[in-house]
Coordinates of C-alpha atoms and ligand atoms in Angstrom, one line a residue:
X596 CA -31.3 -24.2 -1.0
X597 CA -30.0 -24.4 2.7
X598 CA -27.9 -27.0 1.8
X599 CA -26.4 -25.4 -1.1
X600 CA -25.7 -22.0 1.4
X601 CA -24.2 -24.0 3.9
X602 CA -21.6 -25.8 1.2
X603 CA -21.1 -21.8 0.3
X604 CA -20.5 -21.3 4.0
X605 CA -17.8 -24.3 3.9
X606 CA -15.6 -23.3 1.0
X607 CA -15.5 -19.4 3.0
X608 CA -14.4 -21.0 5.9
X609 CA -11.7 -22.9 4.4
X610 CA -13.5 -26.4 5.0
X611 CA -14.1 -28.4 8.1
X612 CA -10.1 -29.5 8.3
X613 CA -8.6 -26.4 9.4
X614 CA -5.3 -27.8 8.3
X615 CA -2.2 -25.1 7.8
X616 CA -0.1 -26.5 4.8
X617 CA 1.0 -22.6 4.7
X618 CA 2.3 -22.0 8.3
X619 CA 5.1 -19.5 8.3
X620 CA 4.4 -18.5 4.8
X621 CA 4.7 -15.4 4.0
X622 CA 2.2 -14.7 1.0
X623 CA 1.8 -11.6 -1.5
X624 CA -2.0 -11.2 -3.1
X625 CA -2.2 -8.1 -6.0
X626 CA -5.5 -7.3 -6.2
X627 CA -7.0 -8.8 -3.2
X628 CA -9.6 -6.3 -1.8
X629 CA -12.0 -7.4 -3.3
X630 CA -13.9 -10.4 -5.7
X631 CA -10.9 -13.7 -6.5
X632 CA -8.3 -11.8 -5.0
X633 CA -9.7 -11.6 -1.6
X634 CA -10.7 -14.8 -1.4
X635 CA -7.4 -16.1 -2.4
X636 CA -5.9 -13.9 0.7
X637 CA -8.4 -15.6 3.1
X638 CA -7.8 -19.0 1.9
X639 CA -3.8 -18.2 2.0
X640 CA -4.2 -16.8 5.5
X641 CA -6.7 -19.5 6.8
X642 CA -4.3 -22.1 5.9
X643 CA -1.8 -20.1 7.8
X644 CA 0.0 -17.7 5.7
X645 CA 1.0 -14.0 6.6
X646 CA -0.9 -12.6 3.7
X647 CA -0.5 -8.8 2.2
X648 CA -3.6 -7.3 0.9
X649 CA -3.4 -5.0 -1.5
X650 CA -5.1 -2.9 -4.5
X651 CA -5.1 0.5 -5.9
X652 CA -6.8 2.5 -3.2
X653 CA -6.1 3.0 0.2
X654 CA -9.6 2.5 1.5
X655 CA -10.6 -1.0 0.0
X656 CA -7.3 -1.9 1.1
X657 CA -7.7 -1.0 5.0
X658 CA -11.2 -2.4 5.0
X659 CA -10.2 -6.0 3.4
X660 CA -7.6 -5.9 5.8
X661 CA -10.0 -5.1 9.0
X662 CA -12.4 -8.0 7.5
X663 CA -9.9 -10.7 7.3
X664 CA -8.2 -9.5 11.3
X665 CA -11.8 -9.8 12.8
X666 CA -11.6 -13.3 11.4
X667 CA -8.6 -14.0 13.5
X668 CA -6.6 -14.4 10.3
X669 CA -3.0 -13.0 10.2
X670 CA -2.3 -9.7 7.7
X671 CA -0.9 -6.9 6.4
X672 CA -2.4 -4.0 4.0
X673 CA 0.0 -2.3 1.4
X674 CA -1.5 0.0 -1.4
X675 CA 0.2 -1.3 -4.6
X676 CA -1.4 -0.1 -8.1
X677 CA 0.6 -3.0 -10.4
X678 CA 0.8 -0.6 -13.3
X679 CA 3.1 1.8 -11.1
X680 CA 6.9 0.5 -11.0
X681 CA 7.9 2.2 -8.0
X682 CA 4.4 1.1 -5.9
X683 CA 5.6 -2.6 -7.3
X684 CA 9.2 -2.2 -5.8
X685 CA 7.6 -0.8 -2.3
X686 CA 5.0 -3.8 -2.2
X687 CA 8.0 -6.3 -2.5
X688 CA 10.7 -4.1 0.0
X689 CA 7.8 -2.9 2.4
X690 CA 6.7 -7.2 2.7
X691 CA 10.4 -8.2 3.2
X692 CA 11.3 -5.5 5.5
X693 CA 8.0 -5.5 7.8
X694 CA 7.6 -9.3 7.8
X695 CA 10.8 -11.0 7.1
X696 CA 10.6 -12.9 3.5
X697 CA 8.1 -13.6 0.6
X698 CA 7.9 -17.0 -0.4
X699 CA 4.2 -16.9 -2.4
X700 CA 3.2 -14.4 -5.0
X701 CA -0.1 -14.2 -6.3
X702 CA -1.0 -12.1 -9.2
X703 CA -4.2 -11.5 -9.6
X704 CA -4.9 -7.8 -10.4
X705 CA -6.1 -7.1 -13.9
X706 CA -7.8 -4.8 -16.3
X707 CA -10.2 -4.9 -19.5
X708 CA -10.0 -1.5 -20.4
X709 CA -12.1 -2.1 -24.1
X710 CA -14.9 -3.5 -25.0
X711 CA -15.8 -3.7 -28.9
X712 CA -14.7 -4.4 -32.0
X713 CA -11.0 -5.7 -32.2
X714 CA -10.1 -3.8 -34.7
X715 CA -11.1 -0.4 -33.8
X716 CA -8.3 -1.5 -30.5
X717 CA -6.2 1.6 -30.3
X718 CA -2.1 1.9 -29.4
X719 CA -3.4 2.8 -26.0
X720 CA -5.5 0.2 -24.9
X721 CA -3.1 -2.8 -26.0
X722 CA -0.6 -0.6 -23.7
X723 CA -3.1 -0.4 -20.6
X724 CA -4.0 -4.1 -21.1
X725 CA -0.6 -5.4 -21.5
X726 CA 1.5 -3.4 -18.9
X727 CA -0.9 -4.4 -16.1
X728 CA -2.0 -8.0 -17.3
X729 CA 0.9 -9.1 -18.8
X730 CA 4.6 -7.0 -17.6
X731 CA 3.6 -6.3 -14.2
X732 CA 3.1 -10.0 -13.7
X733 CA 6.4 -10.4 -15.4
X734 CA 7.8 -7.5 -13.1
X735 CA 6.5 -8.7 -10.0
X736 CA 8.3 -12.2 -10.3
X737 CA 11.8 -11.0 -11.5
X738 CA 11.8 -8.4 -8.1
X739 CA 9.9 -11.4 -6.0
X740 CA 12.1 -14.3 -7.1
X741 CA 15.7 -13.5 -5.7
X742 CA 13.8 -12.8 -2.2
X743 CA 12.3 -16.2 -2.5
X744 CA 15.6 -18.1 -3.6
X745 CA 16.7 -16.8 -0.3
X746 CA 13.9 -18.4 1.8
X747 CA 15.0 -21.9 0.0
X748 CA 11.9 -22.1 -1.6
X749 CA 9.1 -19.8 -3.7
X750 CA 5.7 -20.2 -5.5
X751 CA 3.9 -17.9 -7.9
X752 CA 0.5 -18.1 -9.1
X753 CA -0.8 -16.0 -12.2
X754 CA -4.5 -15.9 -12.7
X755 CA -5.7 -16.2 -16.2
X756 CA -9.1 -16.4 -17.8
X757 CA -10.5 -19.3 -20.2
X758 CA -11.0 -16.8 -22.3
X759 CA -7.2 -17.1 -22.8
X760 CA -8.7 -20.2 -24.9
X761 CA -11.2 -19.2 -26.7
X762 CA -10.8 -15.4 -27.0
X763 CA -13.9 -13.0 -27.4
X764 CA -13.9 -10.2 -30.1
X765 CA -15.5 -8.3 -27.5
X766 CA -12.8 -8.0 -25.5
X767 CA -10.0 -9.5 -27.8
X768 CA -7.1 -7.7 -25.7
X769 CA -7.9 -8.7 -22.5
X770 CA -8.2 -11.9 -23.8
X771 CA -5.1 -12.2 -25.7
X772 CA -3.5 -10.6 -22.7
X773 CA -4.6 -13.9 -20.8
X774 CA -3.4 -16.5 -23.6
X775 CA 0.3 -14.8 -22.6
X776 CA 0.3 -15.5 -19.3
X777 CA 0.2 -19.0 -20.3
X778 CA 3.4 -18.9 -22.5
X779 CA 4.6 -17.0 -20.0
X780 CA 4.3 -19.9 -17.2
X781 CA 6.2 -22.3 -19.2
X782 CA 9.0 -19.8 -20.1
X783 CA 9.5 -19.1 -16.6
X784 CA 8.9 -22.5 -15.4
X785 CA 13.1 -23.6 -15.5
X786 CA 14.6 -20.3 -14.7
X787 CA 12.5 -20.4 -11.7
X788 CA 13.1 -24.6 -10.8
X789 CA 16.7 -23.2 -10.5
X790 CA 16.1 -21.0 -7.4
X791 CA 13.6 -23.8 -5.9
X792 CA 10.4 -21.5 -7.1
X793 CA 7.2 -23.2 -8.9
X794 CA 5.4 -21.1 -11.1
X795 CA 1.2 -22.2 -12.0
X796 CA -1.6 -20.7 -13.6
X797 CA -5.1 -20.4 -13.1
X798 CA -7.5 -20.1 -15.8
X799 CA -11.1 -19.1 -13.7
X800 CA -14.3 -19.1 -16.0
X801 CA -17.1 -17.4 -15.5
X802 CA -16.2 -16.4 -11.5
X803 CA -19.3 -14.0 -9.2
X804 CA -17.6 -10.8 -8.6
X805 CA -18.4 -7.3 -9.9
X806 CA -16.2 -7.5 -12.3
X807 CA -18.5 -10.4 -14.1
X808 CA -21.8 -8.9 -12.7
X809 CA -22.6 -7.8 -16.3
X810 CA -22.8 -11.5 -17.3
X811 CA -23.9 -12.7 -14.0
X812 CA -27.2 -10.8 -13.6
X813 CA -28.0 -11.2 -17.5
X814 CA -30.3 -14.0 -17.4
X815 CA -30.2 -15.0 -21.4
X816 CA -26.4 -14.4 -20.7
X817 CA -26.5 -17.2 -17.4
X818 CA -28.8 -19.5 -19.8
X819 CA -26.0 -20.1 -22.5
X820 CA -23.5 -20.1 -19.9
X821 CA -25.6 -23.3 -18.3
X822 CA -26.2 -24.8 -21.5
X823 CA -22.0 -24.9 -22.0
X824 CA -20.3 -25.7 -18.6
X825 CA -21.3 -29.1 -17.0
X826 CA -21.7 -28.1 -13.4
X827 CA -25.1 -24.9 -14.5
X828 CA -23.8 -21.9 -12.3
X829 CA -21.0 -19.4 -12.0
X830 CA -18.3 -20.1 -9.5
X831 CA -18.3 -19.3 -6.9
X832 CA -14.3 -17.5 -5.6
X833 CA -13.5 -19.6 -2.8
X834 CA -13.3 -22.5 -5.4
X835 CA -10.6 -20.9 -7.3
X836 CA -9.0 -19.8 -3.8
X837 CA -8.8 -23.4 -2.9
X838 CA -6.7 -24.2 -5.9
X839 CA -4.0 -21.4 -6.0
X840 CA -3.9 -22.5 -2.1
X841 CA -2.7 -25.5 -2.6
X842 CA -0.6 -24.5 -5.5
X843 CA 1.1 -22.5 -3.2
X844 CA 1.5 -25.8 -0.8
X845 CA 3.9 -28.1 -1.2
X846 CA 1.3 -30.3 -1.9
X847 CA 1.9 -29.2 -5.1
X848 CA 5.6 -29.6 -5.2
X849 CA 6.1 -31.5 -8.2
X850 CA 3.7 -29.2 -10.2
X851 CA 4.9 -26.4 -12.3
X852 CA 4.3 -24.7 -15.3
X853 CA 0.9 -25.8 -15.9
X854 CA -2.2 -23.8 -16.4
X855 CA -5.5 -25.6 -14.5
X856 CA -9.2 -24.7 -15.2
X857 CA -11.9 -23.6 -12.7
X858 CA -15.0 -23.5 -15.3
X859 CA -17.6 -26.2 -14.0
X860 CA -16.6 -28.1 -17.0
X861 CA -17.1 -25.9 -19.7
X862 CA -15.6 -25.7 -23.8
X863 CA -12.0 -24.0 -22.6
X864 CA -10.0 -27.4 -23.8
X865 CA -10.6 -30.6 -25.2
Ligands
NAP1144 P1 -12.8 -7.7 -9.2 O1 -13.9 -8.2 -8.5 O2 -13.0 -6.5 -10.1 O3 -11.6 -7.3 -8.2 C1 -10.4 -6.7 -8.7 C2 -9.4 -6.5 -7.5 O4 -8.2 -6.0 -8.1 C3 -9.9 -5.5 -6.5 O5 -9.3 -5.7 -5.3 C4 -9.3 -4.1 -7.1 O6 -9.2 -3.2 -6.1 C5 -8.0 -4.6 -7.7 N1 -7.4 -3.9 -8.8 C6 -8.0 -3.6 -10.0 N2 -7.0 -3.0 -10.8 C7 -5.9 -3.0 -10.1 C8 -4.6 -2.5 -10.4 N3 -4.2 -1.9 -11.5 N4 -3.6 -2.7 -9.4 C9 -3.9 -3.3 -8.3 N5 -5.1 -3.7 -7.9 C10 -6.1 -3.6 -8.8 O7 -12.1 -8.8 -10.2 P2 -12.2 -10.4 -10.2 O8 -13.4 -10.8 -10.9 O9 -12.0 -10.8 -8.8 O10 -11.0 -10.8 -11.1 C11 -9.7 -11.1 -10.5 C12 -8.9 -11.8 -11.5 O11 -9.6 -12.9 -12.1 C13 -8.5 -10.9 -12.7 O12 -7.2 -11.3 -13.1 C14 -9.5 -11.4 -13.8 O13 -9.0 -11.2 -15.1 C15 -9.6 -12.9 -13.5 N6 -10.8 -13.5 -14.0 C16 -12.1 -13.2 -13.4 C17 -13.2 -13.9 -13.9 C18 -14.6 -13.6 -13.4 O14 -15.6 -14.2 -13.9 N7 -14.8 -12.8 -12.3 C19 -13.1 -14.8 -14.9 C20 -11.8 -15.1 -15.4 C21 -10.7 -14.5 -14.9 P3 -9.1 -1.6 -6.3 O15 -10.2 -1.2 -7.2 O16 -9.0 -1.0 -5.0 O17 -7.8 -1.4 -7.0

């Protein structure tokens, strides 16, 4: 049990290297008060990024950014809702103008507004789901990318769902919100290689945050969820902020386009 915390302490602290394959960086997270997204911030900024926090209200956003400062680590709060255009276009001009560039872009905010029976979907909910899973992703890059072409280099990260695999009735348009992003990675991956900007995926699986506490604290839930992934817990979000780190890192330079698992080994692909 101790040993396990202390591995838990490890991955928060960004591991006993301390290496910065993002100094100078200058790093955009959606989403990151909280759950993945701020553990993608702290793992951006411990490996030496400038990293914007942002979300949807102004509170979360000022106390994410106090956490990550009394860690030492370098950033900058901006409220952003990803479903507003103009709070999009302010996020990008405000990062640019305050700090000098944008070379990462992480988009991580999401929604899953419905949760029943596919067909009984309405008009609405397919809008909700779409215009902040799906187009503001889309948005974000087209404003992001000629700001990025100018720094001589970019990388964007969407994050996914393995449920973009093996979509759940339940929840069929978030789902099917998350299967785009993947066709979406691949149809920007050239138009992007020409400006010098790699574009990745991540598709997380079942990830500890409150937005999977429903799961997470259902013990018949956690049980089939053992009896499917290899590796018998939920992840943990420092192990998907390790990945999207080093996406971002040149490390990753000759990787684009792709969409890569953190599921403990679970059913998403073959
Ligand atoms: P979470 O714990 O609910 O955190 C969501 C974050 O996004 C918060 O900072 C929230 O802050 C912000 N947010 C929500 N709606 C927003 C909006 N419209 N505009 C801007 N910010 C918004 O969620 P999570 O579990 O970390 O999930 C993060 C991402 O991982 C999502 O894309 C999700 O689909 C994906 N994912 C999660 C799991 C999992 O098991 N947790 C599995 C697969 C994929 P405010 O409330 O202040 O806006």
């Amino acid at each position: 049990m101790a040993a396990a915390a202390a591995a838990r302490d490890e991955r928060r602290d960004g591991g006993p290297a301390k290496h910065q394959p993002l100094a100078g960086k200058i790093a955009v997270v959606t989403g990151s008060t909280y759950g993945i997204g701020l553990a993608i911030a702290r793992r951006l900024a411990q490996h030496g990024a400038h990293v914007v926090v942002s979300s949807r209200t102004e509170e979360h956003v000022a106390h994410a950014a106090e956490e990550l400062h009394a860690e030492g680590l370098n950033v900058t709060g901006i409220v952003c809702h990803v479903g507003d255009a103009d709070q999009r276009t302010k996020l990008i001009k405000e990062t640019v103008s305050k700090l000098g560039g944008l070379d990462i872009l992480v988009l991580n905010a999401a929604v899953n507004p419905y949760v029943g029976p596919l067909l009984n979907a309405t008009a609405e909910v397919w809008d909700k789901v779409l215009d902040v899973n799906l187009k503001a992703p889309f948005l974000f890059v087209k404003e992001a990318a000629p700001h990025m072409k100018e720094r001589g280099e970019g990388a964007v990260v969407f994050i996914s769902s393995v449920t973009a695999y093996f979509p759940n009735e339940d929840i069929g348009p978030y789902c099917v919100s998350k299967t785009a992003l993947l066709g979406l990675t691949k149809a920007l991956s050239r138009p992007l290689a020409a400006m010098n900007i790699r574009v990745n995926n991540v598709a997380p699986g079942l990830i500890e945050t409150g937005f999977s506490a429903g799961l997470t604290k259902d013990e018949k839930m956690m049980q089939m969820f053992r009896n499917v992934t290899a590796i018998p817990r939920a992840g943990y979000p420092e192990e998907v902020a390790s990945l999207v780190s080093f996406l971002c890192s040149r490390d990753a330079g000759y990787i684009t386009g792709q969409t890569m698992v953190v599921d403990g080994g679970g059913i998403s692909r073959l």
